[in-house]
Coordinates of C-alpha atoms in Angstrom, one line a residue:
M24 CA -10.4 8.8 -22.6
L25 CA -8.2 12.4 -23.0
N26 CA -10.1 15.1 -22.3
K27 CA -10.9 17.6 -25.4
R28 CA -8.5 20.4 -24.2
V29 CA -5.9 17.8 -23.9
K30 CA -7.3 16.4 -27.5
I31 CA -6.7 20.0 -28.5
Y32 CA -3.0 21.2 -27.1
I33 CA -1.6 17.7 -28.1
S34 CA -2.7 17.7 -32.1
I35 CA -0.8 21.8 -31.6
I36 CA 2.1 20.9 -30.5
I37 CA 2.4 17.3 -33.0
T38 CA 1.1 20.1 -36.8
V39 CA 4.2 22.6 -35.1
G40 CA 6.1 20.2 -34.3
L41 CA 6.0 18.4 -37.4
F42 CA 6.6 21.5 -39.8
F43 CA 8.9 22.6 -37.8
I44 CA 10.5 18.7 -38.2
V45 CA 10.0 19.0 -42.2
Y46 CA 11.1 22.4 -42.4
S47 CA 14.4 21.1 -40.7
M48 CA 14.9 18.4 -43.4
L49 CA 14.6 21.2 -45.9
N50 CA 17.1 22.7 -44.4
V51 CA 19.7 20.5 -43.7
P52 CA 22.6 19.3 -46.6
T53 CA 22.8 16.6 -47.7
N54 CA 26.4 15.9 -46.4
R55 CA 25.0 15.8 -42.1
I56 CA 23.0 12.6 -43.1
I57 CA 25.6 10.4 -42.5
D58 CA 26.1 12.8 -39.0
I59 CA 21.9 13.1 -38.2
I60 CA 21.9 8.9 -38.3
L61 CA 25.2 8.3 -35.9
F62 CA 24.0 11.3 -33.6
G63 CA 20.4 9.9 -33.8
F64 CA 21.3 6.0 -33.0
F65 CA 22.8 7.8 -29.8
A66 CA 20.4 9.9 -29.2
A67 CA 18.1 6.6 -29.2
L68 CA 20.8 4.5 -27.7
A69 CA 20.2 7.1 -23.7
E70 CA 16.5 7.4 -24.9
S71 CA 16.5 3.8 -24.5
M72 CA 17.5 3.9 -21.0
P73 CA 15.6 5.7 -19.4
I74 CA 15.6 5.6 -14.7
Y75 CA 11.2 5.3 -13.3
I76 CA 11.2 7.5 -10.7
T77 CA 7.6 6.5 -10.3
K78 CA 5.0 4.2 -12.1
D79 CA 4.6 6.5 -14.6
V80 CA 7.7 9.4 -14.1
T81 CA 11.1 8.2 -15.6
V82 CA 14.7 10.5 -15.8
S83 CA 16.2 10.3 -19.0
V84 CA 20.3 10.6 -19.9
A85 CA 19.7 12.3 -23.2
F86 CA 19.3 16.0 -22.7
A87 CA 23.0 15.9 -22.8
V88 CA 22.8 13.9 -26.7
D89 CA 20.6 16.1 -28.1
L90 CA 22.0 19.0 -26.5
M91 CA 25.6 18.0 -28.5
A92 CA 24.0 17.6 -31.5
L93 CA 21.9 21.8 -31.5
L94 CA 25.6 23.4 -30.3
I95 CA 27.7 21.1 -33.3
L96 CA 25.5 20.2 -35.5
G97 CA 23.7 23.1 -35.8
P98 CA 19.6 23.7 -35.1
Y99 CA 18.0 21.6 -37.6
E100 CA 20.2 18.7 -37.9
G101 CA 20.0 18.9 -33.9
A102 CA 15.8 18.3 -33.9
L103 CA 16.1 15.7 -36.4
I104 CA 18.3 13.7 -34.0
A105 CA 16.1 14.6 -30.6
G106 CA 13.1 12.9 -33.3
I107 CA 14.9 10.0 -34.8
G108 CA 15.6 9.9 -30.7
T109 CA 12.6 9.6 -29.0
A110 CA 11.1 7.5 -32.0
F111 CA 13.4 4.8 -31.7
Q112 CA 14.0 4.7 -28.3
I113 CA 13.5 1.4 -27.3
S114 CA 12.7 1.1 -23.2
K115 CA 11.2 -1.0 -20.6
Y116 CA 8.3 -0.4 -18.7
A117 CA 8.3 -0.4 -15.1
D118 CA 5.9 -3.5 -15.1
G119 CA 8.5 -5.2 -17.7
R120 CA 7.1 -4.9 -20.9
V121 CA 9.6 -3.4 -23.3
R122 CA 8.0 -0.3 -25.6
H123 CA 8.6 0.3 -28.9
I124 CA 8.1 2.6 -31.6
F125 CA 5.1 0.0 -33.1
N126 CA 3.4 -1.1 -29.9
F127 CA 3.8 2.2 -28.5
P128 CA -0.2 5.1 -29.5
Y129 CA 1.2 7.2 -32.5
Y130 CA -0.1 10.3 -30.2
K131 CA 2.1 9.8 -27.9
T132 CA 4.5 9.1 -30.0
L133 CA 4.3 12.0 -32.6
F134 CA 3.7 14.3 -29.6
N135 CA 7.1 13.6 -28.1
M136 CA 8.6 13.6 -31.2
S137 CA 7.6 17.1 -32.1
Q138 CA 7.9 18.9 -28.4
I139 CA 11.1 17.1 -28.7
A140 CA 12.2 18.5 -31.3
L141 CA 10.9 22.5 -31.3
S142 CA 12.6 21.8 -27.8
V143 CA 16.1 21.1 -29.0
G144 CA 15.2 22.9 -32.6
V145 CA 14.6 27.0 -30.9
G146 CA 17.9 26.9 -28.4
G147 CA 19.8 26.3 -31.5
L148 CA 17.9 28.6 -33.3
I149 CA 19.0 30.5 -29.7
Y150 CA 22.9 29.5 -29.8
E151 CA 23.5 31.1 -32.9
Y152 CA 21.4 34.0 -32.7
A153 CA 23.7 34.6 -29.4
G154 CA 26.7 34.5 -31.7
G155 CA 27.7 30.5 -31.4
I156 CA 28.6 28.8 -34.2
P157 CA 28.0 24.7 -34.4
R158 CA 31.7 22.9 -35.6
N159 CA 33.8 26.0 -33.3
Y160 CA 34.6 25.7 -30.1
I161 CA 32.6 27.0 -26.9
Y162 CA 35.1 27.7 -24.9
P163 CA 35.8 30.9 -24.1
Y164 CA 33.7 32.7 -26.5
H165 CA 30.8 30.8 -27.2
L166 CA 30.0 29.7 -23.6
L167 CA 27.4 32.3 -22.1
S168 CA 25.8 31.2 -25.7
A169 CA 25.6 27.9 -25.1
I170 CA 24.5 28.5 -21.1
L171 CA 21.3 30.1 -23.1
A172 CA 20.7 27.3 -25.8
A173 CA 21.0 24.6 -22.8
I174 CA 18.9 27.1 -20.6
V175 CA 16.0 27.4 -23.4
Y176 CA 15.8 23.8 -24.0
Y177 CA 15.7 22.4 -21.2
L178 CA 12.5 25.3 -20.4
L179 CA 10.7 24.9 -23.7
N180 CA 10.5 21.1 -23.5
T181 CA 9.7 21.4 -19.6
S182 CA 7.5 23.9 -20.1
V183 CA 5.5 21.9 -23.3
V184 CA 5.1 19.3 -20.0
A185 CA 3.6 21.2 -17.9
I186 CA 1.2 22.3 -19.7
L187 CA -0.1 18.7 -20.4
L188 CA 0.3 17.6 -16.8
S189 CA -1.6 20.7 -15.7
F190 CA -4.5 19.6 -18.7
L191 CA -4.3 15.9 -17.5
T192 CA -4.6 16.9 -13.4
D193 CA -6.1 19.7 -13.9
K194 CA -3.2 21.1 -11.6
S195 CA -2.2 24.2 -11.7
L196 CA 1.5 25.0 -13.3
T197 CA 2.2 27.0 -10.3
Y198 CA 1.7 23.5 -8.4
I199 CA 3.5 21.7 -11.5
F200 CA 6.8 23.0 -11.8
S201 CA 6.9 23.6 -7.7
K202 CA 6.6 20.4 -7.1
E203 CA 6.6 17.6 -9.8
I204 CA 9.6 19.3 -12.2
K205 CA 12.1 21.2 -9.5
W206 CA 13.2 18.2 -7.9
M207 CA 14.8 17.9 -11.6
V208 CA 16.7 20.8 -12.4
P209 CA 20.0 19.9 -10.4
N210 CA 19.8 16.4 -13.1
F211 CA 19.5 18.8 -15.5
L212 CA 22.1 21.0 -14.5
F213 CA 24.9 18.7 -14.2
L214 CA 23.5 17.1 -18.9
A215 CA 24.0 20.5 -19.0
F216 CA 27.4 20.5 -18.2
L217 CA 28.3 17.5 -19.5
G218 CA 26.4 18.0 -22.8
I219 CA 28.3 21.2 -22.8
I220 CA 31.7 19.4 -22.6
M221 CA 31.7 16.5 -24.1
S222 CA 30.8 19.3 -27.7
E223 CA 33.4 21.1 -26.5
A224 CA 35.4 17.3 -26.3
F225 CA 33.5 16.6 -30.3
V226 CA 35.0 19.4 -31.6
R227 CA 38.4 18.6 -30.9
I228 CA 38.8 14.7 -31.2
G229 CA 35.6 13.9 -33.5
Y230 CA 33.6 10.9 -32.6
V231 CA 35.7 8.9 -30.1
S232 CA 33.6 11.5 -27.8
L233 CA 30.2 10.2 -28.1
I234 CA 32.1 6.8 -26.1
L235 CA 33.6 9.1 -23.8
L236 CA 30.3 10.2 -23.1
F237 CA 28.6 7.3 -22.8
I238 CA 30.9 6.0 -20.2
P239 CA 30.0 8.1 -17.4
L240 CA 25.9 7.8 -18.5
F241 CA 26.6 4.8 -18.1
M242 CA 27.7 4.8 -14.6
I243 CA 26.1 7.7 -13.8
R244 CA 22.0 5.5 -14.4
Y245 CA 23.8 2.7 -12.8
M246 CA 24.2 4.0 -9.6
F247 CA 21.2 6.5 -9.5
K248 CA 19.4 2.8 -10.7
L249 CA 21.1 1.1 -7.3
Y250 CA 19.3 4.3 -5.6
M251 CA 16.1 3.8 -6.8
D252 CA 15.7 0.1 -6.3
S253 CA 17.5 0.6 -2.4
K254 CA 14.7 2.9 -2.3
Q255 CA 12.0 0.1 -4.5
S256 CA 13.5 -1.8 -1.3
Y257 CA 12.6 0.2 1.4
Y258 CA 8.9 0.6 0.4
D259 CA 8.5 -2.8 -0.4
T260 CA 9.2 -3.9 3.4
I261 CA 7.1 -0.8 4.3
N262 CA 5.0 -2.5 2.4
V263 CA 4.7 -6.1 3.8
L264 CA 4.4 -4.4 7.3
V265 CA 1.3 -3.1 6.2
K266 CA -0.3 -6.5 4.8
A267 CA 1.0 -8.1 8.1
L268 CA -1.0 -5.6 10.2
D269 CA -3.8 -5.2 7.8
A270 CA -3.4 -9.2 8.2
K271 CA -3.9 -9.5 11.8
D272 CA -6.9 -6.3 11.7
K273 CA -10.0 -7.3 9.5
Y274 CA -11.8 -4.4 10.6
T275 CA -8.9 -1.9 8.9
A276 CA -7.4 -3.8 5.9
G277 CA -6.7 -0.6 3.5
H278 CA -7.0 1.4 5.6
S279 CA -3.6 2.7 5.9
K280 CA -3.5 3.1 1.9
N281 CA -6.8 5.5 2.5
V282 CA -4.7 7.5 5.5
E283 CA -2.2 7.9 2.9
K284 CA -4.1 8.5 0.0
I285 CA -5.9 11.7 2.5
A286 CA -3.2 12.6 4.1
A287 CA -1.0 13.7 0.3
L288 CA -4.2 15.5 -0.6
L289 CA -3.7 17.6 3.1
C290 CA 0.2 18.6 2.2
R291 CA -0.6 19.2 -1.0
E292 CA -2.3 22.4 0.3
F293 CA 0.2 23.1 2.4
G294 CA 2.4 23.2 -0.2
F295 CA 5.1 20.7 1.2
S296 CA 7.8 19.7 -1.1
E297 CA 7.9 16.0 -2.2
S298 CA 10.3 14.4 -0.2
H299 CA 7.9 16.0 2.7
T300 CA 5.5 15.1 1.3
E301 CA 7.2 11.1 0.8
M302 CA 7.5 11.3 4.3
V303 CA 4.3 11.8 5.5
K304 CA 2.8 9.2 3.7
I305 CA 5.7 6.6 4.8
A306 CA 4.5 8.1 7.8
S307 CA 0.0 7.4 6.6
L308 CA 0.6 3.5 5.8
L309 CA 2.8 3.1 9.5
H310 CA 0.7 4.8 11.2
D311 CA -1.5 1.6 12.5
I312 CA 1.8 -0.6 13.0
G313 CA 1.7 -0.3 17.0
K314 CA -0.9 -2.9 16.4
I315 CA 0.9 -5.4 16.1
G316 CA 1.6 -5.8 19.2
V317 CA -2.2 -6.1 20.1
K318 CA -3.7 -9.3 20.7
E319 CA -5.6 -10.9 17.4
E320 CA -9.4 -11.0 19.5
V321 CA -8.7 -6.9 21.2
L322 CA -8.4 -5.6 17.3
N323 CA -11.2 -7.7 16.3
K324 CA -13.3 -8.0 19.3
P325 CA -17.2 -7.3 17.2
G326 CA -18.9 -6.0 20.4
K327 CA -18.0 -3.1 22.6
L328 CA -14.3 -3.1 23.9
T329 CA -13.7 -3.1 28.4
D330 CA -11.6 -0.4 29.9
E331 CA -8.9 -2.1 30.1
E332 CA -9.3 -3.6 26.4
L333 CA -9.4 0.5 25.2
S334 CA -5.9 0.7 26.8
I335 CA -4.3 -1.3 25.2
I336 CA -5.2 -0.3 22.0
K337 CA -4.8 3.5 23.6
E338 CA -1.2 1.9 23.1
H339 CA -0.3 1.6 19.6
P340 CA 0.8 5.3 19.0
Q341 CA 3.5 5.1 21.7
K342 CA 4.8 1.2 20.6
G343 CA 4.4 2.0 17.0
Y344 CA 6.9 5.0 17.8
E345 CA 9.1 2.7 20.0
I346 CA 9.2 0.3 17.1
L347 CA 10.2 3.1 14.3
K348 CA 12.4 5.1 16.1
E349 CA 15.3 2.8 16.0
V350 CA 15.3 3.4 12.2
P351 CA 17.3 6.6 11.5
A352 CA 14.8 7.4 8.4
L353 CA 12.2 6.9 9.9
K354 CA 12.8 9.5 13.4
D355 CA 10.0 12.5 12.3
A356 CA 7.8 10.0 11.1
S357 CA 8.2 8.0 14.5
L358 CA 6.6 11.0 16.0
W359 CA 3.9 11.8 14.2
V360 CA 2.9 8.2 13.9
K361 CA 3.0 8.2 17.8
Y362 CA 1.0 11.9 18.6
H363 CA -1.4 10.9 15.5
H364 CA -4.0 10.6 18.1
E365 CA -3.5 13.7 20.2
W366 CA -6.4 16.3 20.0
Y367 CA -5.9 19.8 19.5
N368 CA -7.4 20.2 22.6
G369 CA -5.3 18.7 24.8
S370 CA -7.5 15.7 25.5
G371 CA -6.0 12.7 23.5
Y372 CA -3.7 10.1 23.6
P373 CA -0.6 9.5 24.7
D374 CA 1.0 12.4 26.2
G375 CA -1.8 14.9 26.2
I376 CA -0.1 17.7 24.1
K377 CA -2.5 20.0 22.9
G378 CA -2.1 22.6 20.6
D379 CA 0.8 23.7 18.4
E380 CA 2.5 21.1 20.1
I381 CA 1.1 18.5 17.9
P382 CA 3.3 18.6 15.3
L383 CA 1.6 19.8 11.4
E384 CA 2.4 16.4 10.3
A385 CA 0.6 14.2 12.5
Q386 CA -2.5 17.0 12.6
I387 CA -2.3 15.9 8.9
L388 CA -2.3 11.8 10.2
S389 CA -4.5 12.7 12.2
L390 CA -7.7 13.8 10.5
A391 CA -7.2 11.8 7.5
D392 CA -7.1 8.2 9.9
V393 CA -10.4 9.1 11.3
F394 CA -12.0 10.6 7.8
D395 CA -11.1 7.4 6.3
A396 CA -12.9 5.5 9.7
L397 CA -15.7 7.2 9.4
V398 CA -16.4 6.0 5.6
S399 CA -15.5 2.9 6.7
D400 CA -18.0 -0.2 8.1
R401 CA -17.6 -1.2 11.8
P402 CA -18.4 -3.6 13.6
Y403 CA -20.8 -1.6 15.4
R404 CA -22.3 1.5 12.4
K405 CA -22.4 1.4 9.1
A406 CA -19.2 3.6 7.1
F407 CA -20.8 6.7 7.2
S408 CA -20.6 9.1 3.4
P409 CA -18.0 11.4 2.9
E410 CA -20.2 14.2 3.4
G411 CA -21.4 13.1 6.0
A412 CA -18.0 12.3 7.7
Y413 CA -17.1 15.8 6.4
E414 CA -20.1 17.7 8.5
I415 CA -18.0 15.5 11.5
I416 CA -14.5 16.9 11.1
V417 CA -15.5 20.3 10.1
A418 CA -17.7 19.9 13.3
N419 CA -14.6 19.2 15.3
E420 CA -12.8 21.5 14.9
G421 CA -11.4 23.9 18.0
T422 CA -11.3 20.3 20.6
Q423 CA -10.3 17.8 18.0
F424 CA -8.7 19.1 15.2
S425 CA -6.9 22.6 15.1
P426 CA -8.6 25.7 12.5
K427 CA -5.5 25.2 10.4
I428 CA -5.8 21.7 9.0
I429 CA -9.7 21.6 9.2
N430 CA -9.1 24.6 7.0
A431 CA -7.1 22.6 4.5
F432 CA -9.3 20.2 4.7
K433 CA -12.2 22.5 3.8
K434 CA -10.0 23.2 0.7
A435 CA -9.1 19.9 -0.3
F436 CA -12.1 18.5 0.4
E437 CA -13.9 21.0 -2.8
K438 CA -10.9 20.3 -5.2
H439 CA -10.5 16.2 -4.7
R440 CA -14.4 15.4 -3.8
E441 CA -14.5 11.7 -5.8
E442 CA -10.8 10.8 -4.2
F443 CA -12.3 11.2 -0.7
K444 CA -14.9 8.1 -1.3
H445 CA -13.3 5.1 0.5
D446 CA -11.1 2.6 -1.3
I447 CA -11.7 -1.3 0.0

């Protein structure tokens, strides 16, 4: 359910956006209707080709088409075209279901239409205010105006979405911009460049330029999709390894996923970039991969381990390192896996390093690993509550854990107490 703050925000954007759309309709000459329909078709086509970055996050190539619309036809026509493209897109969800206007929540459609129409419309008004003239050559006299319009369109569109994300996730706007939106800037720069180039081409050769536009857009989307598919295959392979380990070690089934979740919260406190956090999450999933080489009777022994069995278990960080180090993309992660049982005071294993010799990422894995172990049932004890596990970990500051990792843990636990609950 949406909270009151989100509902109010969505209502404001929809109200202002629909007012602007109606105002735009009243200010569009009748001889532009065909242009709006044709551009709207291409905008909907572009919106129908999203690339899924995650289950809920997509990158669209429609920015270039919408930018063309406002530069060529003007702010009001551009707003209507962007709204049409957003409303009538037909695409597939990550799970394969087809999305269209009739099976998509109406308030989401209205919000998306409203915010994109506002963003494009304001960008178009800025273009004219800065001296730009629709249906005129952009280079060289109106190039700066076009760049300014693209920046305003992008910033307004991004800000509206960022505020909504902040309300939905309870994260600060600073975090949303720096960690969840910043990575899209290169995408914006390229599409802005392409939109301006194709606007110039449209003025010179007309609608043929729109067809030419979609050739590079299709190629960009295809190449990026290949990259994302290979990345997904990479994650699928990792998850297969994790499932194989879970099947072998019944007492730690699901443990790696929980460690991944906690590690991500700690990475957030340290301000890691998304790519850095992603690599730590991968290391979290694979931190116990060395246990694949340990006999099941040792892993699943219900009673106390003998000294010999304990020494076998203690080999798993080194074994995990030896497995992962051969993969170039996991070179750093392999070291974090190797050192995730090292202690701040030097009494850990396998190498007995201490203090800042232990990589911060390995310290994150270590704390996340210990926390989830404490809140999980074991053959020799019942699980601690999250609060009990918190007290135990904090009490080990200066011995097992460094002050800086404990400080980050305290902040993360206070902000995300619910997410520290154990998931089976």
